[in-house]
Structures are given as C-alpha cells and as structure tokens.
Amino acid sequence: MINVPELFGSMVFSDKVMRERLPKEVYKSLTKTIERGKTIDPSIADCVASAMKEWAIEKGATHYTHWFQPLTGVTAEKHDSFISPVGSGSVIMEFSGKELIKGESDASSFPSGGLRATFEARGYTAWDPASFAFVKDGSLYIPTAFCSYTGESLDNKTPLLRSMDAVSEQALRILRLFGDDVSKRVCSTIGAEQEYFLVDKKLYNKRKDLIYTGRTLFGSPAPKGQEMDDHYYGTLKTRVSAFMHELEQTLWTLGIVAKTKHNEAAPSQHELAPVFVSSNLAVDQNVLMMDCMKKTAEKYGLVCLLHEKPFKGVNGSGKHNNWSLSTDTGKNLMNPGETPEENAQFMLILAATVKVVDKYADLLRLSVAYAANDHRLGGNEAPPAIVSIFVGDDLEAIITSIIDGTAYRKSKDGVMNLHVPSLPVFKKDNTDRNRTSPFAFTGNKFEFRMPGSSQNVATPNIVLNTALSEVLGEFADKLEKAKDFDSTVKKLIKDTLRAHSRVIFNGNGYSKEWEKEAERRGLLNLKKSVDAYACYTDKKNIELFERCGVMSRTEIQSRQEILYENYAKTVNIEALTMIQMSKRDYIPAIEKYLLSISSTAKNKLSVFPDIDISVEKSIISQLTVAVKDIFTITGELEAQLDKISHLPTACSKANGFCNEILPIMEKLRKSVDFAETLTDSSVWPVPSYGELTYYTE
Ligand code: ADP
Ligand code: MG
C-alpha cells in the first residue's frame, strides 16, 4: 500500500520542513520574504543553507544545482558537489549562504538575443525562495532566476516574478477600494493541463524526424484516425497505466499534486492535470513535470512526445493555462460570488480582463508563438489564431444589459433590476461548454487554451499579469479620485465593456464564419508566428512592460531577437532532416521496390511471354514519377536553404523559413507520403503512422 500523505512532498524542502528545521526567527524572516515577494535577508542565508544541506544529504544528495529556465524554454542545471577538502585527504560537506543565494555560470551558450557581448559571458543565478528546493537524482535543486552581468534577465522566471508583483500591487488597490483592509498580497495562480503523446521507444528510434525534431515530417495517415473518438477517456493500456502510476508517485514526492489523468482524443495521447498553485511555483512544477514524464517514459520503453503536433491529421497537444488571482486570505478574485458587493468587484475584474484580451490580443498571440505551435493554432482542433474571449450565455446576457442599460432577464427567476448586477450562481457546465474558444471564463478562472504542450507557460502569464496590472492600475486611479464610488464603478464597468465587447465571442471558434466576423470586428488573426513577433516592440507594448517594471526595452528587444532565431533554427533543422531522410532513406527504399517489381515483371514475362503486367507497369510508372519529384523537390529545398542562410537578419531569416521553406517542405512531404501508399511496407524505412499510434500495448 502506498501512503500518499507520507510520500507527498517528501523530496521537497517545503514550508513544513523549513518550520521544523529552521530557528524560529529565521523561519519567520524567510516566510515573510516568500509571502511578500521580497529579497532575502543575507544574514539568515548561511543558516538556511546549512539546514537545506543537512536535509538534502539525508535525502541522498551529494550535489547541488542552481536550476533555471533559460529562454529556450527548457531548463538548465549545472551540478556542483557539496564536497570541500579539509587537508590530509579528507573532505567535509559544505554549502554556504553565498552559494545558496547566488551562482555564477558561463552564460555564453544560452540565448541572449544580443544582450551579452561575447567578452562578457558571465551570467548569474539568484535563488528564488518563493519556489521550493527539492532533491532529485542525487542533487539538491535550487530554483533560481538567471540574469546577465549587467542585470538584464535572461530567463522566464524573472519577468514572471516581476509581473506577479505588479498585478498584486494594483489588485490590492482595487481590493482596498472595495473595503478589504486585511489582504496583504494578491497572488496569480496557474493550473496547467499538460497534454502529451506516448510512443514505443523501439519505433521512435527508427524515425530520424522524431529524434531530431520531435515531430513526424512524413507519414501517410493510418486507416483509423481519431474519427471514432474511442480513445478519449478510454481504458488505459497496461504499459501506459504502469507509466502513469510511477509518474504520479514521482510527482507526489516532488510536491506536485498530480490530480487527473486520462486518455485524450487522439490515439496515444494523454493528459495530466495538477492542482493549481501560485504562478511561479506552477511554472517550475510544470517544467519539472515535463522532465519527469520524459524520464519515466524511458523506463517503460516509451518516449513521451511533448511536441505540439507530432502527427499530421491527428489532434495536437496543448497546455491549457487556467489562470486566476487569489488573496493571501484565500479569496479568489475571479469568483463571481453571490452578494451584490462582490458582484460589482467581480464585474470590474471581468471588465478589466476583457480589456486586457482586447487591447493586448497581439501580445497574447505572441506569447504562444513559435514554429511548433503554428501547426496547431488555427487547425481544426485547437483554438484559432484569433484571440477572443468566451464568457458563457449568462454572463454575456449580463454584459449586454449593462452596455445597453436594459434589464437583465435571468433565465429562470424572471426580470431583475440591474443597478448593481446580481449574478446567477455559476455552474461549471454553464461556462465550460465552449471548447473552441482560446480564452474562456470557466466559472471562477480563465482558461487560456492557446499555449502549446512543450512551451514554458511563464510567457503567457507574464503578459496576462502585466496587462491586468496596468488596467487595474488605471481603474484604481479613477476610483480613488471618485466622489461617488458606486456610480463611478458602474460607469467604469459599462464604459470598459462597451469599448471592448468586440472581443467577446461565444460561438464556434473553428468556423469559417467566425474568421469573417472577426475580421469585420477588426480583430487580429495572426496565423503565423513570424507575423506576431513584430508586435513585441510596438510602442504600446514596450510602454506596457516598462511602465509596470516587468521588462525593459533592451530585454524586450533581446527576447524578440531570440524568438526569430529560435523559429529559424527549428525550421532549419526540420528541413535538413527532411533532406537527409529523402536522400538516404526514402529514395533508396523506393528504388529498391522499383527494382524488385521490375524483376518480378521481367521474370513473369520470361516464363509467360503473353502475361498481363499492367499492375507492375502502373506501379512502376507512378513510383517513378514520385521518386523523381522527391529528388527534384529535395534539390529545390537545398537551394532555398542556401539562399536563406545568406539573409542578413534573424527576422529576415525567420520570414524566409516561414514563407519559402515551409511550403517546399509540405510539397516534399506530399510526394513521399504518396509513395508510401504504393510501396511494399517491408521495404519502407520508417514505422508508419498506424504503428506509431496504435501499436503501444
Ligand atoms: P477542466 O474541465 O478544464 O478539466 P478542472 O476544474 O478540472 O477543469 O480544472 C482544470 C485545471 O484548472 C486544474 O489544473 C485546476 O487545478 C485548475 N484550477 C482550478 N481553479 C483554479 C484557479 N482558481 N486558478 C488557477 N487554476 C485553477
Ligand atoms: Mg481544461
């Protein structure tokens, strides 16, 4: 029997452990640091470090690492041992406060978007006490922020922490206006639902495209796709079930509340949702979870694919970002509540969020923009690239009545006067029906569904928190000056909703009509990531980040540069992989089959001169055309790649990859996939879609 409560968090230097192991004053000072988002008092660092080391050694650690999230989206870690020589050949285990708080590492191989001159390659990592340290694989992991020598952030955590501070500060001003004098901090929270695929490791090893790029670049569809929807919530296969079981336990020891697990819509696709926690911790837990998924899968002869679109024509994987704000006293600001006072406050937060989604739709789109996610957004399964907000029928009726100044007709209980809007109690099924919306109100939180499965969700949350802090700040400015608070609030809600209601859409986000309607409303529809990148440095966006103290102009410019670079690198690797597979795998395989079928025809004719060889002829002629196409298009791809490599900027390169290379890759794929349907499966060099998605027992 597994004792889950005992197991849970056993490898985490959690609040409970700190309380047990630190002197009272030190513990108090540290929790203050954590709760208020303040920097740590250096005088307690040695004491905390020593307690942490003792605890970690008991858990089997010999090393420690400053764990951080560079801008590539994955995590980075460099391990140092606790060992320190004391002469005469002996060692002691040491770990000082200085080593805990700050680390120095060679940053030259991490992306900096031009922020770091090559002669100044030092980067610094700084302990983030608000996220818990943990022991994994014999090392004490210390969550840290990562910045350049000159202090610019080079990671995802730093701006996220800044954005959390910003939104807390402004949300508190609003709470005070509504009479809350006790809350001391407002914390943004995230529950990130993680989708992923599992494929057999032996089959995976035979696919260079999966190995190099994380997705299949070729492959004709299996006879059975997901049309029966029989995989969704289906029973778990034995090996998959064993994998999930172990994964869950690992996550529990790391203090991650893995709660729901189930099969997803596509064959071989699954989902794991943890219970929400503060944004900062949630981001750390999510990257940790992705890492554990990959490592655990290996143990079961499986590979966990976190790519957004591993298989063409099969649902892709996203990471639904459930987001809300809670006070340190436990109140959720996105909960409509049942009393009119709370309702007015809720309506104000709702109006602010509607404004955020409308005014910063470009940044929200940007925050989920990278090559892999483009295969998903706008496809027939994921939200469209148009950013809109879904509020459900009840809320929409209320919003309409506020804007029009008419009475709100509550569905059951008749007409209500709406001087102060009184809301119906929200049932989840009232607000959770629309799965096609990119940004949906789901009862007491907003669910942003555009993020992709492999990404670090810090980016969208930086945008959400920062933009909301700005809007709440504007509201607070107005309300603090108001003579008549009630009427000013009402007017503010009404004016804001009226100005931004174009972004509210409750219909089918996948439909063609919505695309037209969205265009009529003047909403952005940035289908390609490269088109979204440009907006990062728009005046309004730089102003937003600078004003809220979340990112400087230099930091934004460097991040934009990195986005272009990463895009170009990703597609370049894909194109090179396709070229190699075409020339060295597909063309030889097709030629081999052509040879075998020609000799079959020849042998037949030598025995029966009058025999019908029309089947052989037809296959030979079709495959001859296909193999020539593959050869020609591969050459075209090589020539284009060469051209693009000479373009001067990261931006022009990324655009070249998007507009010139991707279409040629698509053309090449078409020819290869066609050839696959005609070629003897025993000579085909890679496992088929059917094998990859159905053959995991
Ligand atoms: P779904 O229908 O999308 O599966 P759930 O209620 O199961 O909805 O929640 C999905 C995710 O949302 C979970 O990770 C859950 O912890 C998270 N969540 C619930 N409440 C909040 C909140 N207030 N803030 C952030 N995330 C939340
Ligand atoms: Mg969901």
Tab-separated table of N, CA and C and ligand atoms in Angstrom, residues 188-193 233 259-260 262 271-277 320-326 332 334 428 432 435 442 444-447 449, ligand 1:
chain	number	residue	atom	x	y	z
A	188	SER	N	-1.186	35.549	-8.317
A	188	SER	CA	-1.749	34.931	-9.521
A	188	SER	C	-1.464	33.439	-9.462
A	189	THR	N	-2.453	32.668	-9.917
A	189	THR	CA	-2.328	31.207	-9.827
A	189	THR	C	-2.476	30.574	-11.210
A	190	ILE	N	-1.870	29.417	-11.367
A	190	ILE	CA	-1.994	28.680	-12.632
A	190	ILE	C	-2.224	27.201	-12.353
A	191	GLY	N	-3.146	26.636	-13.097
A	191	GLY	CA	-3.266	25.175	-13.176
A	191	GLY	C	-3.046	24.833	-14.638
A	192	ALA	N	-1.937	24.170	-14.937
A	192	ALA	CA	-1.589	23.912	-16.344
A	192	ALA	C	-1.888	22.469	-16.705
A	193	GLU	N	-2.874	22.279	-17.571
A	193	GLU	CA	-3.230	20.918	-18.004
A	193	GLU	C	-2.307	20.511	-19.141
A	233	TYR	N	-10.922	9.253	-22.878
A	233	TYR	CA	-11.348	8.673	-21.603
A	233	TYR	C	-11.411	7.143	-21.644
A	259	LYS	N	-3.378	15.371	-10.332
A	259	LYS	CA	-4.714	15.038	-9.887
A	259	LYS	C	-5.458	14.172	-10.895
A	260	THR	N	-5.624	14.668	-12.110
A	260	THR	CA	-6.387	13.873	-13.060
A	260	THR	C	-5.481	13.374	-14.167
A	262	HIS	N	-5.930	11.099	-17.885
A	262	HIS	CA	-6.827	10.354	-18.766
A	262	HIS	C	-6.292	10.331	-20.178
A	271	GLU	N	-3.391	13.109	-20.994
A	271	GLU	CA	-3.340	14.406	-20.318
A	271	GLU	C	-3.099	14.221	-18.833
A	272	LEU	N	-2.367	15.159	-18.264
A	272	LEU	CA	-2.168	15.141	-16.824
A	272	LEU	C	-2.378	16.540	-16.278
A	273	ALA	N	-3.258	16.659	-15.301
A	273	ALA	CA	-3.525	17.988	-14.746
A	273	ALA	C	-3.179	18.023	-13.265
A	274	PRO	N	-2.323	18.946	-12.874
A	274	PRO	CA	-2.050	19.121	-11.453
A	274	PRO	C	-3.021	20.141	-10.865
A	275	VAL	N	-3.115	20.174	-9.554
A	275	VAL	CA	-3.937	21.192	-8.909
A	275	VAL	C	-3.184	22.524	-8.958
A	276	PHE	N	-3.921	23.608	-9.159
A	276	PHE	CA	-3.287	24.911	-9.345
A	276	PHE	C	-2.533	25.379	-8.100
A	277	VAL	N	-1.469	26.122	-8.353
A	277	VAL	CA	-0.684	26.773	-7.282
A	277	VAL	C	-0.254	28.149	-7.785
A	320	HIS	N	-3.447	23.808	-21.476
A	320	HIS	CA	-4.436	24.801	-21.055
A	320	HIS	C	-3.959	25.505	-19.789
A	321	ASN	N	-3.966	26.825	-19.883
A	321	ASN	CA	-3.437	27.628	-18.791
A	321	ASN	C	-4.610	28.223	-17.997
A	322	ASN	N	-4.963	27.574	-16.896
A	322	ASN	CA	-6.050	28.082	-16.045
A	322	ASN	C	-5.464	29.131	-15.123
A	323	TRP	N	-6.071	30.293	-15.147
A	323	TRP	CA	-5.435	31.445	-14.505
A	323	TRP	C	-6.443	32.210	-13.656
A	324	SER	N	-6.043	32.565	-12.452
A	324	SER	CA	-6.885	33.469	-11.667
A	324	SER	C	-6.028	34.190	-10.626
A	325	LEU	N	-6.678	34.985	-9.794
A	325	LEU	CA	-5.972	35.743	-8.762
A	325	LEU	C	-6.598	35.436	-7.412
A	326	SER	N	-5.738	35.158	-6.416
A	326	SER	CA	-6.271	34.916	-5.072
A	326	SER	C	-5.554	35.786	-4.056
A	332	ASN	N	-10.771	34.222	-4.043
A	332	ASN	CA	-10.486	34.188	-5.472
A	332	ASN	C	-11.181	35.380	-6.143
A	334	MET	N	-11.623	36.027	-9.110
A	334	MET	CA	-12.379	35.713	-10.317
A	334	MET	C	-13.594	34.847	-10.018
A	428	LYS	N	-20.457	25.139	-13.406
A	428	LYS	CA	-19.378	24.949	-14.370
A	428	LYS	C	-19.890	24.618	-15.764
A	432	ASP	N	-18.518	26.094	-19.353
A	432	ASP	CA	-17.411	25.286	-19.836
A	432	ASP	C	-17.755	24.545	-21.121
A	435	ARG	N	-15.485	24.581	-26.165
A	435	ARG	CA	-14.098	24.127	-26.168
A	435	ARG	C	-13.319	24.770	-27.309
A	442	THR	N	-14.283	30.029	-17.010
A	442	THR	CA	-14.785	28.709	-16.636
A	442	THR	C	-15.218	28.683	-15.166
A	444	ASN	N	-14.727	30.226	-12.283
A	444	ASN	CA	-14.003	31.023	-11.282
A	444	ASN	C	-12.558	31.267	-11.692
A	445	LYS	N	-12.298	31.101	-12.979
A	445	LYS	CA	-10.949	31.288	-13.524
A	445	LYS	C	-11.066	31.452	-15.027
A	446	PHE	N	-10.009	31.918	-15.632
A	446	PHE	CA	-9.980	31.956	-17.093
A	446	PHE	C	-9.048	30.875	-17.594
A	447	GLU	N	-9.474	30.246	-18.677
A	447	GLU	CA	-8.655	29.184	-19.250
A	447	GLU	C	-8.129	29.651	-20.603
A	449	ARG	N	-6.306	28.752	-23.780
A	449	ARG	CA	-6.088	27.442	-24.391
A	449	ARG	C	-5.104	27.447	-25.552
B	1	ADP	P1	-11.388	21.079	-16.742
B	1	ADP	O1	-12.822	20.921	-17.075
B	1	ADP	O2	-10.719	22.037	-17.676
B	1	ADP	O3	-10.649	19.782	-16.632
B	1	ADP	P2	-10.897	21.499	-13.843
B	1	ADP	O4	-11.822	22.053	-12.858
B	1	ADP	O5	-10.568	20.065	-13.723
B	1	ADP	O6	-11.402	21.843	-15.300
B	1	ADP	O7	-9.590	22.355	-13.726
B	1	ADP	C1	-8.601	22.322	-14.648
B	1	ADP	C2	-7.378	22.972	-14.050
B	1	ADP	O8	-7.715	24.276	-13.549
B	1	ADP	C3	-6.765	22.226	-12.877
B	1	ADP	O9	-5.373	22.221	-13.033
B	1	ADP	C4	-7.200	23.056	-11.697
B	1	ADP	O10	-6.312	22.934	-10.617
B	1	ADP	C5	-7.140	24.440	-12.301
B	1	ADP	N1	-7.833	25.471	-11.491
B	1	ADP	C6	-8.963	25.353	-10.762
B	1	ADP	N2	-9.213	26.502	-10.092
B	1	ADP	C7	-8.212	27.373	-10.414
B	1	ADP	C8	-7.878	28.706	-10.037
B	1	ADP	N3	-8.628	29.404	-9.203
B	1	ADP	N4	-6.759	29.255	-10.576
B	1	ADP	C9	-5.996	28.570	-11.434
B	1	ADP	N5	-6.264	27.321	-11.805
B	1	ADP	C10	-7.341	26.717	-11.318
